[in-house]
Amino acid sequence: MPETEIAIPTPVHPVTPPRKVPKPKNSAERKARLDRILAELDRLFPSATCALHHQDAWQLLVATILSAQCTDERVNKVTPGLFNKYPKIEDFAHASQDELAQDIRSTGFFNNKARSVIGAAKKILGDYQGQVPRTMEELLSVPGAARKTANVVLGTAYGVSSGVVVDTHVQRITQRLDLTKNDEPTKIEDDLIKLIPQERWILFSHQVIHFGRQICIARKPRCASCPLDPVCYAKDKTLA
Ligand code: SF4
């Protein structure tokens, strides 16, 4: 699936210095601020979804394993040839680890990833009749599927709201927007699960990831083009 792209306007407003943005003082103000953030994300990315190309849950699981420490763009260059060479889950289960590692070399950490993909294929064939499981508990038993990966697969492939995907973009942006004060992904996810309505968990993750790639980028966020500027008191806003 193509990544959601929006036309980023050239800088459209002066950036409000963080100290001039009023912080919410009570739960009603916090809720109003969160509603505004969610509404702007909806306006920017109404149909955001996973950028990893896949045909089914198994392919998405493989792509997600390969995406660790790698861009989705790079993974999307590797997976068409990979799924052509190994069309079925059984082909991965019986693959040579060394050969598979070379096939996915450009995604980095290829030995570990090859071990995880082969282990995942064997586990799913052995314990789940060849079907990627549909619950968090079962998916966490699959090699290479930690909580973030499991949330991606369950949310995107099956539409199961198991949690909020916390990747580097979600981590950075939810901290900047003061939706969490934690650093650990599991604690950030706990905070977001309490704040965000469950029916929004899947979409919210993808919206924030797109927002992080296009506007609230890591080193120099594009605050002068950001509709959340009036409610953002992040200390690392780009003022100039
Ligand atoms: S781009 Fe990021 S840091 Fe800048 S105003 Fe928007 S949310 Fe805040």
Short mmCIF file of C-alpha atoms and ligand atoms in Angstrom, two decimals:
data_model
loop_
_atom_site.label_atom_id
_atom_site.label_comp_id
_atom_site.label_asym_id
_atom_site.label_seq_id
_atom_site.Cartn_x
_atom_site.Cartn_y
_atom_site.Cartn_z
CA MET A 1 0.00 0.00 0.00
CA PRO A 2 1.34 3.44 -0.79
CA GLU A 3 2.33 5.64 2.07
CA THR A 4 -0.07 8.47 2.82
CA GLU A 5 1.50 11.59 1.36
CA ILE A 6 0.21 15.07 1.93
CA ALA A 7 1.24 18.30 0.32
CA ILE A 8 3.25 20.07 3.00
CA PRO A 9 2.57 23.78 2.79
CA THR A 10 5.49 26.14 2.73
CA PRO A 11 5.82 27.76 6.16
CA VAL A 12 2.46 29.35 6.78
CA HIS A 13 2.63 30.94 10.22
CA PRO A 14 5.10 32.26 12.75
CA VAL A 15 5.87 29.63 15.34
CA THR A 16 4.55 30.23 18.84
CA PRO A 17 7.39 29.99 21.35
CA PRO A 18 6.78 27.09 23.74
CA ARG A 19 6.57 29.30 26.83
CA LYS A 20 3.70 31.22 25.24
CA VAL A 21 1.59 28.12 24.66
CA PRO A 22 -0.70 27.65 27.66
CA LYS A 23 -0.44 24.20 29.24
CA PRO A 24 -3.70 22.49 30.12
CA LYS A 25 -4.50 22.98 33.78
CA ASN A 26 -7.14 20.37 34.42
CA SER A 27 -8.64 17.23 32.93
CA ALA A 28 -11.21 19.15 30.87
CA GLU A 29 -8.47 21.24 29.26
CA ARG A 30 -6.31 18.15 28.72
CA LYS A 31 -9.22 16.44 27.00
CA ALA A 32 -9.97 19.46 24.81
CA ARG A 33 -6.30 19.62 23.80
CA LEU A 34 -6.20 15.90 23.00
CA ASP A 35 -9.41 16.19 20.96
CA ARG A 36 -7.79 18.98 18.96
CA ILE A 37 -4.66 16.90 18.34
CA LEU A 38 -6.75 13.94 17.17
CA ALA A 39 -8.89 16.16 14.94
CA GLU A 40 -5.82 17.66 13.27
CA LEU A 41 -4.33 14.20 12.70
CA ASP A 42 -7.64 13.14 11.15
CA ARG A 43 -7.59 16.16 8.90
CA LEU A 44 -3.98 15.58 7.84
CA PHE A 45 -4.05 11.80 7.51
CA PRO A 46 -7.65 10.57 7.33
CA SER A 47 -6.75 7.12 6.01
CA ALA A 48 -3.21 6.56 7.24
CA THR A 49 -2.12 2.96 7.14
CA CYS A 50 0.98 0.81 7.31
CA ALA A 51 3.58 1.75 4.68
CA LEU A 52 4.99 -1.78 4.46
CA HIS A 53 3.81 -3.54 1.31
CA HIS A 54 2.18 -6.92 1.95
CA GLN A 55 -0.48 -9.27 0.67
CA ASP A 56 -1.33 -11.08 3.89
CA ALA A 57 -0.54 -11.34 7.59
CA TRP A 58 2.53 -13.55 7.05
CA GLN A 59 4.08 -11.13 4.57
CA LEU A 60 3.36 -8.24 6.93
CA LEU A 61 5.00 -10.11 9.80
CA VAL A 62 8.12 -10.73 7.70
CA ALA A 63 8.20 -7.11 6.50
CA THR A 64 7.81 -5.83 10.05
CA ILE A 65 10.65 -8.04 11.30
CA LEU A 66 12.82 -6.70 8.46
CA SER A 67 11.87 -3.09 9.28
CA ALA A 68 13.71 -3.08 12.62
CA GLN A 69 16.49 -0.45 12.38
CA CYS A 70 15.62 -0.03 8.69
CA THR A 71 13.35 2.24 6.66
CA ASP A 72 10.04 0.98 5.29
CA GLU A 73 11.19 2.20 1.90
CA ARG A 74 14.22 -0.10 1.98
CA VAL A 75 12.10 -3.04 3.15
CA ASN A 76 9.65 -2.41 0.31
CA LYS A 77 12.52 -2.73 -2.15
CA VAL A 78 13.55 -6.10 -0.72
CA THR A 79 10.24 -7.84 -0.12
CA PRO A 80 8.95 -8.24 -3.71
CA GLY A 81 11.96 -10.35 -4.68
CA LEU A 82 11.91 -12.12 -1.35
CA PHE A 83 8.28 -13.21 -1.59
CA ASN A 84 8.87 -14.23 -5.18
CA LYS A 85 11.72 -16.48 -4.12
CA TYR A 86 9.92 -17.78 -1.00
CA PRO A 87 6.22 -17.66 -1.94
CA LYS A 88 4.91 -19.76 0.96
CA ILE A 89 5.57 -19.83 4.67
CA GLU A 90 6.92 -23.38 4.22
CA ASP A 91 9.60 -21.99 1.89
CA PHE A 92 10.85 -19.75 4.69
CA ALA A 93 10.72 -22.58 7.23
CA HIS A 94 12.97 -24.72 5.02
CA ALA A 95 15.26 -21.89 3.87
CA SER A 96 18.99 -21.88 4.45
CA GLN A 97 19.65 -19.27 7.12
CA ASP A 98 22.83 -18.12 5.41
CA GLU A 99 21.12 -17.76 2.06
CA LEU A 100 18.12 -15.92 3.51
CA ALA A 101 20.48 -13.60 5.37
CA GLN A 102 22.09 -12.67 2.08
CA ASP A 103 18.66 -12.15 0.48
CA ILE A 104 17.78 -9.56 3.16
CA ARG A 105 21.29 -8.20 3.68
CA SER A 106 20.44 -4.61 2.71
CA THR A 107 17.96 -4.31 5.61
CA GLY A 108 20.74 -4.63 8.19
CA PHE A 109 21.07 -7.03 11.13
CA PHE A 110 20.44 -9.68 8.50
CA ASN A 111 21.70 -12.71 10.45
CA ASN A 112 19.38 -12.02 13.37
CA LYS A 113 16.49 -11.20 11.07
CA ALA A 114 16.99 -14.38 9.02
CA ARG A 115 17.01 -16.42 12.24
CA SER A 116 13.82 -14.71 13.42
CA VAL A 117 11.97 -15.15 10.11
CA ILE A 118 12.84 -18.85 9.87
CA GLY A 119 11.98 -19.34 13.55
CA ALA A 120 8.67 -17.54 13.04
CA ALA A 121 7.79 -19.69 10.03
CA LYS A 122 8.56 -22.91 11.94
CA LYS A 123 6.61 -21.79 15.01
CA ILE A 124 3.54 -20.75 13.00
CA LEU A 125 3.58 -23.98 10.99
CA GLY A 126 4.15 -26.12 14.08
CA ASP A 127 1.77 -24.48 16.54
CA TYR A 128 -0.72 -22.42 14.55
CA GLN A 129 -1.50 -24.52 11.46
CA GLY A 130 0.39 -22.10 9.25
CA GLN A 131 -1.81 -19.11 10.18
CA VAL A 132 -0.33 -16.04 11.82
CA PRO A 133 -2.11 -16.00 15.20
CA ARG A 134 -4.69 -13.33 15.99
CA THR A 135 -4.03 -12.66 19.66
CA MET A 136 -1.26 -10.70 21.35
CA GLU A 137 -0.44 -13.59 23.68
CA GLU A 138 0.02 -16.06 20.83
CA LEU A 139 1.90 -13.64 18.59
CA LEU A 140 4.37 -12.88 21.36
CA SER A 141 5.31 -16.58 21.33
CA VAL A 142 6.53 -16.22 17.71
CA PRO A 143 10.26 -15.52 17.25
CA GLY A 144 10.93 -11.96 16.15
CA ALA A 145 7.50 -10.68 17.22
CA ALA A 146 7.86 -8.32 20.16
CA ARG A 147 4.98 -6.12 21.20
CA LYS A 148 5.49 -3.43 18.57
CA THR A 149 5.59 -6.00 15.75
CA ALA A 150 2.56 -7.79 17.16
CA ASN A 151 0.58 -4.53 17.32
CA VAL A 152 1.46 -3.77 13.68
CA VAL A 153 0.37 -7.21 12.48
CA LEU A 154 -2.78 -7.46 14.59
CA GLY A 155 -3.89 -3.92 13.77
CA THR A 156 -3.10 -3.79 10.07
CA ALA A 157 -3.64 -7.38 8.94
CA TYR A 158 -6.55 -8.30 11.23
CA GLY A 159 -8.03 -4.98 12.41
CA VAL A 160 -7.54 -6.06 16.04
CA SER A 161 -7.01 -3.12 18.42
CA SER A 162 -4.45 -4.82 20.60
CA GLY A 163 -2.54 -1.70 21.58
CA VAL A 164 -0.74 1.33 20.18
CA VAL A 165 2.35 0.82 18.02
CA VAL A 166 5.20 2.73 19.66
CA ASP A 167 8.05 3.20 17.22
CA THR A 168 10.65 5.96 17.20
CA HIS A 169 8.20 8.49 15.66
CA VAL A 170 5.41 7.73 18.12
CA GLN A 171 7.88 7.90 20.99
CA ARG A 172 9.30 11.28 19.94
CA ILE A 173 6.00 12.94 19.05
CA THR A 174 3.98 11.80 22.04
CA GLN A 175 6.78 13.14 24.22
CA ARG A 176 6.86 16.46 22.34
CA LEU A 177 3.10 16.75 22.65
CA ASP A 178 3.30 15.85 26.35
CA LEU A 179 1.03 12.84 25.98
CA THR A 180 3.60 10.86 27.94
CA LYS A 181 6.57 11.60 30.17
CA ASN A 182 8.01 8.12 29.82
CA ASP A 183 10.93 6.90 27.70
CA GLU A 184 10.28 3.16 27.62
CA PRO A 185 8.01 2.05 24.75
CA THR A 186 5.90 -0.24 26.97
CA LYS A 187 5.25 2.58 29.45
CA ILE A 188 4.52 5.02 26.62
CA GLU A 189 2.03 2.53 25.22
CA ASP A 190 0.39 2.20 28.66
CA ASP A 191 0.01 5.99 28.80
CA LEU A 192 -1.46 6.18 25.29
CA ILE A 193 -3.86 3.32 25.89
CA LYS A 194 -5.30 5.26 28.81
CA LEU A 195 -5.60 8.48 26.81
CA ILE A 196 -6.71 7.38 23.34
CA PRO A 197 -10.07 5.68 22.75
CA GLN A 198 -9.52 2.03 21.78
CA GLU A 199 -11.30 2.41 18.45
CA ARG A 200 -8.60 4.91 17.47
CA TRP A 201 -5.51 2.92 18.52
CA ILE A 202 -4.73 1.47 15.08
CA LEU A 203 -5.31 4.68 13.11
CA PHE A 204 -3.59 6.88 15.71
CA SER A 205 -0.31 4.93 15.42
CA HIS A 206 -0.21 5.25 11.65
CA GLN A 207 -1.24 8.91 11.72
CA VAL A 208 1.54 9.77 14.16
CA ILE A 209 4.10 7.81 12.13
CA HIS A 210 3.15 9.74 8.97
CA PHE A 211 3.14 13.00 10.96
CA GLY A 212 6.63 12.16 12.20
CA ARG A 213 7.94 11.46 8.73
CA GLN A 214 6.49 14.54 7.10
CA ILE A 215 6.08 17.31 9.67
CA CYS A 216 7.29 16.62 13.19
CA ILE A 217 10.59 15.22 11.98
CA ALA A 218 13.32 14.35 14.42
CA ARG A 219 16.06 16.93 14.00
CA LYS A 220 14.27 20.01 12.75
CA PRO A 221 10.51 19.76 13.09
CA ARG A 222 8.57 21.81 10.55
CA CYS A 223 6.71 23.78 13.18
CA ALA A 224 5.91 26.71 10.86
CA SER A 225 3.85 24.31 8.76
CA CYS A 226 2.38 22.38 11.67
CA PRO A 227 -1.27 22.81 12.60
CA LEU A 228 -0.51 21.66 16.14
CA ASP A 229 1.75 24.65 16.82
CA PRO A 230 -0.89 26.48 18.91
CA VAL A 231 -1.09 23.56 21.38
CA CYS A 232 2.55 22.45 21.29
CA TYR A 233 4.91 23.57 24.04
CA ALA A 234 7.78 21.23 23.11
CA LYS A 235 11.09 22.75 24.08
CA ASP A 236 12.70 21.66 20.80
CA LYS A 237 10.22 23.39 18.49
CA THR A 238 11.89 25.01 15.50
CA LEU A 239 11.28 28.71 16.00
CA ALA A 240 13.11 30.16 13.02
S1 SF4 B 1 6.14 20.00 14.30
FE1 SF4 B 1 6.22 18.85 16.25
S2 SF4 B 1 7.39 20.17 17.64
FE2 SF4 B 1 6.71 21.44 15.93
S3 SF4 B 1 4.76 22.37 16.58
FE3 SF4 B 1 4.27 20.48 15.46
S4 SF4 B 1 4.10 18.92 17.05
FE4 SF4 B 1 5.22 20.64 17.95
#
